[in-house]
Amino acid sequence: MFTAVSLAVLVGVAVGVGIWFLIRDTSTSSAGGSGSGTAAGPAASVTVSASSSDTPSPSDTPTSSATPTPTPTPSLSTAAGYRRTQDPVGYSIDVPEGWTRTEKQGELAPVVTYDDPSDGRRIQIFRLAEDTPADSLDQAENDPGYGFAKQPGYQVLGRDSGTAWSEVSYRYDDSDLGARQVVDHRFEAADGTLYAIRAAGPESLEPDLVREPLTRALASFCPVGTECG
């Protein structure tokens, strides 16, 4: 008998797959407001309830050449070359001058992308539905149906985590954009809500250049109605 529980599981998986295709590194959209921005690498699930059956082997987790990004306390100062924007989704964030913003609506939350029109870098921000940043990242990476670890040429470059954040950096081969590097950082914001900020760019760029917009975004991220800094 097809029970309500069975239906709920199927819906959860379907939503997760939808989010996967929505936020692939190649995704673009003309929707959204004015502003600046980028998207990130292969997708991350915000709604999947299935647990991962895969764990990376020691050879899959070398030390990253770039410094991991602990989630900092939001700052009220804006760095040169960046501008503070009050995003319509519900938070303030510093983004590089000249980057363009797009937005797509997921099943449970909007996915905001800020793109550099000159060199292919991007950042992407979306709310999470899982219980912890680590759970969310594990499911997004390793889910047997759509985990981004299945992408061609996938190789972990580094991992790190703290009490309220979790991060993985990796490279993969995109069918449209070529070799890409990604930093996927998931964290608890000042109001207790869980978010992901993902930075991506061509593999040919210096890792610190790809990571910098993520670092600035984390240092300035502040949900509406929350006192930060």
C-alpha positions as a LaTeX table, in Angstrom:
\begin{tabular}{lrrr}
\hline
Residue & $x$ (\AA) & $y$ (\AA) & $z$ (\AA) \\
\hline
Met1 & 0.00 & 0.00 & 0.00 \\
Phe2 & 1.35 & 3.39 & $-1.00$ \\
Thr3 & 1.39 & 5.17 & 2.33 \\
Ala4 & 1.70 & 8.87 & 3.13 \\
Val5 & 5.21 & 8.23 & 4.46 \\
Ser6 & 6.24 & 6.72 & 1.13 \\
Leu7 & 4.86 & 9.74 & $-0.70$ \\
Ala8 & 6.77 & 12.13 & 1.56 \\
Val9 & 10.05 & 10.33 & 0.89 \\
Leu10 & 9.52 & 10.46 & $-2.87$ \\
Val11 & 8.70 & 14.15 & $-2.75$ \\
Gly12 & 11.81 & 14.88 & $-0.67$ \\
Val13 & 14.06 & 13.09 & $-3.16$ \\
Ala14 & 12.42 & 14.80 & $-6.13$ \\
Val15 & 12.94 & 18.21 & $-4.56$ \\
Gly16 & 16.59 & 17.43 & $-3.89$ \\
Val17 & 17.15 & 16.44 & $-7.51$ \\
Gly18 & 15.45 & 19.65 & $-8.61$ \\
Ile19 & 17.79 & 21.73 & $-6.46$ \\
Trp20 & 20.77 & 19.82 & $-7.90$ \\
Phe21 & 20.00 & 20.90 & $-11.44$ \\
Leu22 & 19.01 & 24.38 & $-10.30$ \\
Ile23 & 22.38 & 25.25 & $-8.80$ \\
Arg24 & 24.86 & 23.45 & $-11.03$ \\
Asp25 & 27.86 & 25.60 & $-11.84$ \\
Thr26 & 26.49 & 26.18 & $-15.34$ \\
Ser27 & 23.09 & 27.45 & $-14.20$ \\
Thr28 & 22.11 & 31.01 & $-15.13$ \\
Ser29 & 18.97 & 33.06 & $-14.77$ \\
Ser30 & 17.60 & 36.40 & $-15.86$ \\
Ala31 & 15.41 & 36.55 & $-12.76$ \\
Gly32 & 16.26 & 38.47 & $-9.64$ \\
Gly33 & 16.91 & 42.06 & $-8.76$ \\
Ser34 & 19.73 & 44.45 & $-9.42$ \\
Gly35 & 23.07 & 43.97 & $-7.75$ \\
Ser36 & 26.15 & 41.90 & $-8.29$ \\
Gly37 & 27.03 & 38.28 & $-7.91$ \\
Thr38 & 28.13 & 34.78 & $-8.95$ \\
Ala39 & 27.03 & 31.18 & $-8.90$ \\
Ala40 & 28.96 & 28.20 & $-7.60$ \\
Gly41 & 30.06 & 24.78 & $-8.73$ \\
Pro42 & 28.04 & 21.59 & $-8.97$ \\
Ala43 & 25.00 & 21.51 & $-6.87$ \\
Ala44 & 24.13 & 21.12 & $-3.27$ \\
Ser45 & 20.90 & 19.72 & $-1.88$ \\
Val46 & 18.86 & 21.72 & 0.57 \\
Thr47 & 16.02 & 19.26 & 1.10 \\
Val48 & 17.20 & 15.66 & 0.71 \\
Ser49 & 16.41 & 13.35 & 3.61 \\
Ala50 & 18.38 & 10.30 & 2.41 \\
Ser51 & 21.66 & 9.62 & 4.19 \\
Ser52 & 24.95 & 9.09 & 2.38 \\
Ser53 & 26.44 & 5.61 & 2.03 \\
Asp54 & 29.81 & 6.78 & 0.79 \\
Thr55 & 32.78 & 8.18 & 2.68 \\
Pro56 & 35.92 & 9.61 & 1.05 \\
Ser57 & 39.10 & 7.59 & 1.31 \\
Pro58 & 42.28 & 9.13 & 2.78 \\
Ser59 & 43.65 & 9.58 & $-0.74$ \\
Asp60 & 40.63 & 11.73 & $-1.58$ \\
Thr61 & 41.38 & 14.33 & 1.09 \\
Pro62 & 44.77 & 16.01 & 0.57 \\
Thr63 & 45.49 & 19.30 & 2.26 \\
Ser64 & 44.22 & 22.30 & 0.35 \\
Ser65 & 46.71 & 24.88 & $-0.89$ \\
Ala66 & 44.31 & 27.64 & 0.14 \\
Thr67 & 43.53 & 28.52 & 3.74 \\
Pro68 & 40.12 & 27.23 & 4.94 \\
Thr69 & 37.57 & 29.87 & 5.86 \\
Pro70 & 36.17 & 29.63 & 9.40 \\
Thr71 & 32.85 & 31.43 & 9.61 \\
Pro72 & 33.78 & 34.86 & 11.03 \\
Thr73 & 31.80 & 37.34 & 13.07 \\
Pro74 & 30.06 & 39.71 & 10.60 \\
Ser75 & 31.86 & 43.01 & 10.17 \\
Leu76 & 30.37 & 46.45 & 9.62 \\
Ser77 & 33.31 & 47.61 & 7.48 \\
Thr78 & 33.41 & 47.05 & 3.71 \\
Ala79 & 36.69 & 46.19 & 1.98 \\
Ala80 & 37.97 & 48.17 & $-0.99$ \\
Gly81 & 36.57 & 46.83 & $-4.24$ \\
Tyr82 & 33.43 & 45.52 & $-2.55$ \\
Arg83 & 30.00 & 46.97 & $-1.91$ \\
Arg84 & 27.44 & 46.11 & 0.77 \\
Thr85 & 24.06 & 45.11 & $-0.58$ \\
Gln86 & 20.79 & 44.38 & 1.16 \\
Asp87 & 19.71 & 41.32 & $-0.76$ \\
Pro88 & 15.93 & 40.98 & $-1.32$ \\
Val89 & 16.11 & 37.39 & $-0.02$ \\
Gly90 & 16.71 & 38.70 & 3.49 \\
Tyr91 & 20.32 & 39.41 & 4.40 \\
Ser92 & 23.06 & 41.96 & 3.87 \\
Ile93 & 26.30 & 40.85 & 2.26 \\
Asp94 & 29.44 & 42.33 & 0.70 \\
Val95 & 29.98 & 41.46 & $-2.97$ \\
Pro96 & 32.65 & 42.60 & $-5.44$ \\
Glu97 & 31.94 & 45.77 & $-7.40$ \\
Gly98 & 30.70 & 45.00 & $-10.91$ \\
Trp99 & 29.43 & 41.49 & $-10.22$ \\
Thr100 & 25.88 & 40.78 & $-11.41$ \\
Arg101 & 23.04 & 39.19 & $-9.46$ \\
Thr102 & 20.57 & 36.52 & $-10.54$ \\
Glu103 & 18.05 & 34.51 & $-8.54$ \\
Lys104 & 16.19 & 31.24 & $-9.02$ \\
Gln105 & 13.47 & 29.91 & $-6.79$ \\
Gly106 & 14.06 & 26.45 & $-5.37$ \\
Glu107 & 11.31 & 24.33 & $-3.86$ \\
Leu108 & 12.01 & 25.62 & $-0.35$ \\
Ala109 & 14.35 & 28.58 & $-0.73$ \\
Pro110 & 15.72 & 31.02 & $-3.32$ \\
Val111 & 19.19 & 30.44 & $-4.76$ \\
Val112 & 21.06 & 33.73 & $-5.26$ \\
Thr113 & 24.03 & 33.94 & $-7.61$ \\
Tyr114 & 26.61 & 36.71 & $-8.02$ \\
Asp115 & 28.80 & 36.46 & $-11.16$ \\
Asp116 & 32.03 & 38.09 & $-12.26$ \\
Pro117 & 31.45 & 38.88 & $-15.95$ \\
Ser118 & 35.18 & 39.02 & $-16.68$ \\
Asp119 & 36.86 & 35.88 & $-15.35$ \\
Gly120 & 34.22 & 33.25 & $-14.61$ \\
Arg121 & 34.23 & 33.47 & $-10.82$ \\
Arg122 & 30.97 & 33.27 & $-8.91$ \\
Ile123 & 29.46 & 32.90 & $-5.47$ \\
Gln124 & 26.12 & 31.37 & $-4.61$ \\
Ile125 & 24.01 & 31.71 & $-1.46$ \\
Phe126 & 21.08 & 29.55 & $-0.35$ \\
Arg127 & 19.36 & 28.46 & 2.85 \\
Leu128 & 19.70 & 24.88 & 4.12 \\
Ala129 & 17.03 & 22.49 & 5.38 \\
Glu130 & 19.22 & 19.91 & 7.12 \\
Asp131 & 19.92 & 19.88 & 10.85 \\
Thr132 & 23.62 & 20.81 & 10.72 \\
Pro133 & 26.10 & 22.22 & 8.19 \\
Ala134 & 28.00 & 18.92 & 8.25 \\
Asp135 & 24.87 & 16.88 & 7.48 \\
Ser136 & 23.96 & 19.18 & 4.62 \\
Leu137 & 27.42 & 19.06 & 3.08 \\
Asp138 & 27.65 & 15.28 & 3.41 \\
Gln139 & 24.32 & 14.78 & 1.66 \\
Ala140 & 25.12 & 17.26 & $-1.11$ \\
Glu141 & 28.46 & 15.61 & $-1.80$ \\
Asn142 & 27.68 & 11.93 & $-1.41$ \\
Asp143 & 23.99 & 11.26 & $-2.03$ \\
Pro144 & 23.88 & 8.23 & $-4.37$ \\
Gly145 & 21.34 & 9.89 & $-6.65$ \\
Tyr146 & 22.82 & 13.32 & $-7.32$ \\
Gly147 & 25.82 & 14.00 & $-5.05$ \\
Phe148 & 28.33 & 16.35 & $-6.65$ \\
Ala149 & 31.09 & 13.79 & $-6.01$ \\
Lys150 & 29.74 & 12.04 & $-9.13$ \\
Gln151 & 30.89 & 14.89 & $-11.37$ \\
Pro152 & 33.61 & 14.05 & $-13.94$ \\
Gly153 & 37.14 & 14.63 & $-12.64$ \\
Tyr154 & 35.94 & 15.20 & $-9.08$ \\
Gln155 & 38.82 & 15.50 & $-6.61$ \\
Val156 & 38.71 & 16.78 & $-3.05$ \\
Leu157 & 41.34 & 19.45 & $-2.37$ \\
Gly158 & 40.66 & 20.06 & 1.31 \\
Arg159 & 38.18 & 19.79 & 4.17 \\
Asp160 & 37.71 & 21.69 & 7.39 \\
Ser161 & 34.99 & 22.26 & 10.00 \\
Gly162 & 34.22 & 24.03 & 13.26 \\
Thr163 & 31.48 & 24.08 & 15.87 \\
Ala164 & 28.93 & 25.68 & 13.54 \\
Trp165 & 30.39 & 25.34 & 10.03 \\
Ser166 & 31.68 & 22.78 & 7.57 \\
Glu167 & 33.62 & 23.20 & 4.31 \\
Val168 & 34.97 & 21.21 & 1.38 \\
Ser169 & 37.03 & 22.45 & $-1.56$ \\
Tyr170 & 37.33 & 20.43 & $-4.74$ \\
Arg171 & 37.84 & 20.46 & $-8.50$ \\
Tyr172 & 35.82 & 18.88 & $-11.29$ \\
Asp173 & 35.41 & 19.01 & $-15.08$ \\
Asp174 & 32.33 & 20.91 & $-16.26$ \\
Ser175 & 30.99 & 19.96 & $-19.69$ \\
Asp176 & 30.43 & 23.63 & $-20.59$ \\
Leu177 & 32.91 & 25.62 & $-18.49$ \\
Gly178 & 35.88 & 23.24 & $-18.40$ \\
Ala179 & 37.97 & 22.51 & $-15.32$ \\
Arg180 & 36.54 & 24.26 & $-12.24$ \\
Gln181 & 37.48 & 24.71 & $-8.59$ \\
Val182 & 34.84 & 25.09 & $-5.88$ \\
Val183 & 34.76 & 26.00 & $-2.19$ \\
Asp184 & 31.50 & 24.96 & $-0.52$ \\
His185 & 31.06 & 26.52 & 2.94 \\
Arg186 & 27.99 & 25.80 & 5.10 \\
Phe187 & 27.38 & 27.61 & 8.35 \\
Glu188 & 25.00 & 28.84 & 11.01 \\
Ala189 & 24.17 & 32.53 & 10.62 \\
Ala190 & 23.79 & 34.99 & 13.50 \\
Asp191 & 20.04 & 34.29 & 13.72 \\
Gly192 & 20.54 & 30.52 & 13.91 \\
Thr193 & 19.51 & 29.84 & 10.30 \\
Leu194 & 21.74 & 27.55 & 8.25 \\
Tyr195 & 23.12 & 28.79 & 4.93 \\
Ala196 & 25.59 & 27.76 & 2.26 \\
Ile197 & 27.90 & 30.10 & 0.38 \\
Arg198 & 29.74 & 28.45 & $-2.51$ \\
Ala199 & 32.55 & 30.05 & $-4.49$ \\
Ala200 & 33.69 & 28.73 & $-7.87$ \\
Gly201 & 36.00 & 29.68 & $-10.69$ \\
Pro202 & 38.26 & 28.32 & $-13.42$ \\
Glu203 & 40.87 & 25.86 & $-12.18$ \\
Ser204 & 43.52 & 28.03 & $-13.85$ \\
Leu205 & 42.97 & 30.83 & $-11.29$ \\
Glu206 & 44.87 & 31.02 & $-8.02$ \\
Pro207 & 42.81 & 29.32 & $-5.27$ \\
Asp208 & 43.00 & 32.40 & $-3.05$ \\
Leu209 & 41.46 & 34.49 & $-5.83$ \\
Val210 & 38.47 & 32.15 & $-6.01$ \\
Arg211 & 38.15 & 32.01 & $-2.21$ \\
Glu212 & 38.40 & 35.76 & $-1.50$ \\
Pro213 & 34.77 & 36.66 & $-2.40$ \\
Leu214 & 33.60 & 33.83 & $-0.14$ \\
Thr215 & 35.73 & 35.12 & 2.73 \\
Arg216 & 34.31 & 38.64 & 2.29 \\
Ala217 & 30.76 & 37.32 & 2.02 \\
Leu218 & 31.08 & 35.33 & 5.24 \\
Ala219 & 32.65 & 38.27 & 7.10 \\
Ser220 & 29.71 & 40.51 & 6.17 \\
Phe221 & 26.73 & 38.14 & 6.10 \\
Cys222 & 23.93 & 39.37 & 8.35 \\
Pro223 & 20.26 & 38.26 & 8.27 \\
Val224 & 17.63 & 41.00 & 8.26 \\
Gly225 & 16.54 & 41.98 & 11.76 \\
Thr226 & 19.68 & 40.58 & 13.37 \\
Glu227 & 22.34 & 42.63 & 15.12 \\
Cys228 & 25.73 & 41.74 & 13.62 \\
Gly229 & 29.23 & 43.13 & 14.00 \\
\hline
\end{tabular}
